[in-house]
Amino acid sequence: MSGLCETPPLMDRVGSWRRALVVFSGQTDLPWLRALKPGYRHCFVSLSDGARWITLEPLSHCTEISHYPDTEGFDMKAFYLSHGLTVVETRLRKVPRACAPLWFSTCVEGVKRVLGLHEPWIITPYQLYRFLTSEKNLVVGKDFACNSEQIVYT
């Protein structure tokens, strides 16, 4: 058999993703999201394997997937920061092939699934931010899943 079946699923190649940026925004077009903490009303994730950036942005009506070359001289993190967004550089986690907790399809759920998080109590972007920046989740040095430190940029 040939084609896509021979290629491992994209997210199975955790070690190939060198960087993961979780991006938080206060922008929203949905009135009910204005009840969330300012600056933390939406989130999305960008992954880099050193050659390209893949951005997955879970929205209420669809998930937008974009790709950009990871060219020398372009800093994706700096790009997001220049637009007033908060960025957490983190890692992907290897998780067993088990069903993630059932929950509504939200931006937070989409990002958690990309990162390999099965934390059912994280439901808002700010809770995700707090989890990723908590002392037990901060990564000092290099990690198996991405060759970068977990750092918060605002």
Coordinates of C-alpha atoms in Angstrom, one line a residue:
M1 CA 0.0 0.0 0.0
S2 CA 1.3 3.5 -0.8
G3 CA 0.5 7.0 0.1
L4 CA -0.5 8.6 3.4
C5 CA -1.0 5.2 5.1
E6 CA 2.7 4.7 5.2
T7 CA 3.4 8.0 6.9
P8 CA 2.9 8.2 10.6
P9 CA 0.2 10.6 11.7
L10 CA 1.5 14.2 11.9
M11 CA 1.1 14.4 15.7
D12 CA 2.8 11.0 16.3
R13 CA 6.1 12.6 15.3
V14 CA 6.3 14.5 18.5
G15 CA 10.1 14.6 18.4
S16 CA 10.2 16.2 15.1
W17 CA 8.4 19.4 16.4
R18 CA 11.2 21.5 17.7
R19 CA 9.1 24.4 19.0
A20 CA 5.6 24.9 20.2
L21 CA 4.2 28.3 20.8
V22 CA 0.9 28.7 22.5
V23 CA -0.5 32.2 21.7
F24 CA -3.2 34.0 23.8
S25 CA -5.3 36.9 22.6
G26 CA -7.9 39.2 24.1
Q27 CA -9.7 39.7 20.8
T28 CA -13.1 38.2 20.2
D29 CA -16.1 38.7 18.0
L30 CA -18.3 36.5 20.2
P31 CA -20.1 38.5 23.0
W32 CA -20.1 35.6 25.5
L33 CA -16.3 35.4 25.4
R34 CA -16.0 38.9 26.8
A35 CA -16.8 37.5 30.2
L36 CA -13.3 35.8 30.1
K37 CA -10.2 37.4 31.5
P38 CA -9.0 40.3 29.2
G39 CA -6.0 39.2 27.2
Y40 CA -7.0 35.5 27.5
R41 CA -10.2 35.1 25.5
H42 CA -8.7 33.0 22.7
C43 CA -5.7 30.8 22.1
F44 CA -4.1 28.9 19.3
V45 CA -0.8 27.0 18.8
S46 CA 2.1 27.2 16.3
L47 CA 4.5 24.3 15.8
S48 CA 7.9 24.3 14.1
D49 CA 10.0 21.4 12.9
G50 CA 12.8 23.8 11.8
A51 CA 11.7 24.0 8.2
R52 CA 8.1 25.2 8.5
W53 CA 5.6 26.6 11.0
I54 CA 2.1 25.0 11.2
T55 CA -0.5 27.1 13.0
L56 CA -3.7 25.5 14.2
E57 CA -6.3 28.0 15.3
P58 CA -9.5 26.4 16.7
L59 CA -12.4 28.8 16.1
S60 CA -16.1 28.3 16.9
H61 CA -17.1 27.5 13.3
C62 CA -13.9 25.8 12.0
T63 CA -10.2 25.2 12.7
E64 CA -7.9 27.3 10.5
I65 CA -4.6 25.6 9.6
S66 CA -1.9 27.7 8.1
H67 CA 1.7 27.0 7.2
Y68 CA 4.7 29.3 6.8
P69 CA 8.3 28.6 6.0
D70 CA 10.6 28.8 9.0
T71 CA 13.1 31.0 7.2
E72 CA 16.3 32.4 8.7
G73 CA 15.7 35.9 10.0
F74 CA 12.0 35.4 10.7
D75 CA 11.0 35.1 14.3
M76 CA 7.5 33.8 14.7
K77 CA 7.5 34.5 18.5
A78 CA 8.5 38.1 17.8
F79 CA 5.9 38.4 15.2
Y80 CA 3.1 37.5 17.6
L81 CA 4.6 39.7 20.3
S82 CA 4.6 42.7 17.9
H83 CA 0.9 42.2 17.6
G84 CA 0.3 42.5 21.3
L85 CA -0.2 38.7 21.9
T86 CA 1.0 36.7 24.9
V87 CA 3.2 33.7 23.9
V88 CA 4.2 30.7 25.9
E89 CA 6.9 28.5 24.4
T90 CA 6.2 25.0 25.6
R91 CA 6.6 21.3 24.6
L92 CA 4.4 18.6 23.2
R93 CA 3.8 15.7 25.5
K94 CA 3.7 12.1 24.6
V95 CA 0.4 10.6 25.7
P96 CA -1.1 7.1 25.5
R97 CA -3.6 6.5 22.7
A98 CA -6.5 6.9 25.0
C99 CA -9.6 9.0 24.6
A100 CA -9.1 12.5 25.9
P101 CA -11.7 13.7 28.3
L102 CA -14.9 14.6 26.5
W103 CA -15.6 18.3 26.4
F104 CA -16.9 21.0 24.1
S105 CA -15.0 21.9 21.0
T106 CA -13.2 25.1 22.1
C107 CA -9.9 26.8 21.3
V108 CA -8.6 25.5 24.6
E109 CA -9.6 21.9 23.8
G110 CA -8.0 22.1 20.4
V111 CA -4.7 23.4 21.8
K112 CA -4.7 20.9 24.7
R113 CA -5.1 18.0 22.2
V114 CA -2.2 19.3 20.0
L115 CA 0.0 19.6 23.1
G116 CA -1.0 16.2 24.4
L117 CA -2.7 17.5 27.6
H118 CA -5.6 15.5 29.1
E119 CA -6.3 17.9 31.9
P120 CA -10.1 18.0 32.2
W121 CA -10.2 21.0 34.6
I122 CA -8.5 23.4 32.1
I123 CA -11.4 25.0 30.2
T124 CA -10.5 28.7 29.7
P125 CA -7.5 30.2 27.9
Y126 CA -6.3 31.8 31.2
Q127 CA -6.4 28.4 33.0
L128 CA -4.3 27.0 30.2
Y129 CA -1.9 29.9 30.5
R130 CA -1.6 29.3 34.3
F131 CA -1.1 25.6 33.8
L132 CA 1.6 26.0 31.2
T133 CA 3.4 28.6 33.3
S134 CA 3.1 26.8 36.6
E135 CA 6.3 25.9 38.3
K136 CA 5.7 22.1 37.8
N137 CA 5.3 22.6 34.1
L138 CA 8.2 25.0 33.4
V139 CA 11.0 23.2 31.6
V140 CA 14.5 24.3 32.2
G141 CA 16.9 23.2 29.5
K142 CA 16.0 20.9 26.7
D143 CA 13.1 18.5 26.5
F144 CA 12.6 15.3 24.5
A145 CA 9.7 16.8 22.5
C146 CA 11.0 20.1 21.5
N147 CA 14.5 21.5 21.7
S148 CA 13.6 24.7 23.5
E149 CA 12.8 26.0 26.9
Q150 CA 9.4 26.8 28.1
I151 CA 9.3 30.6 28.3
V152 CA 6.6 33.2 28.7
Y153 CA 6.6 36.3 26.5
T154 CA 4.2 39.2 26.9

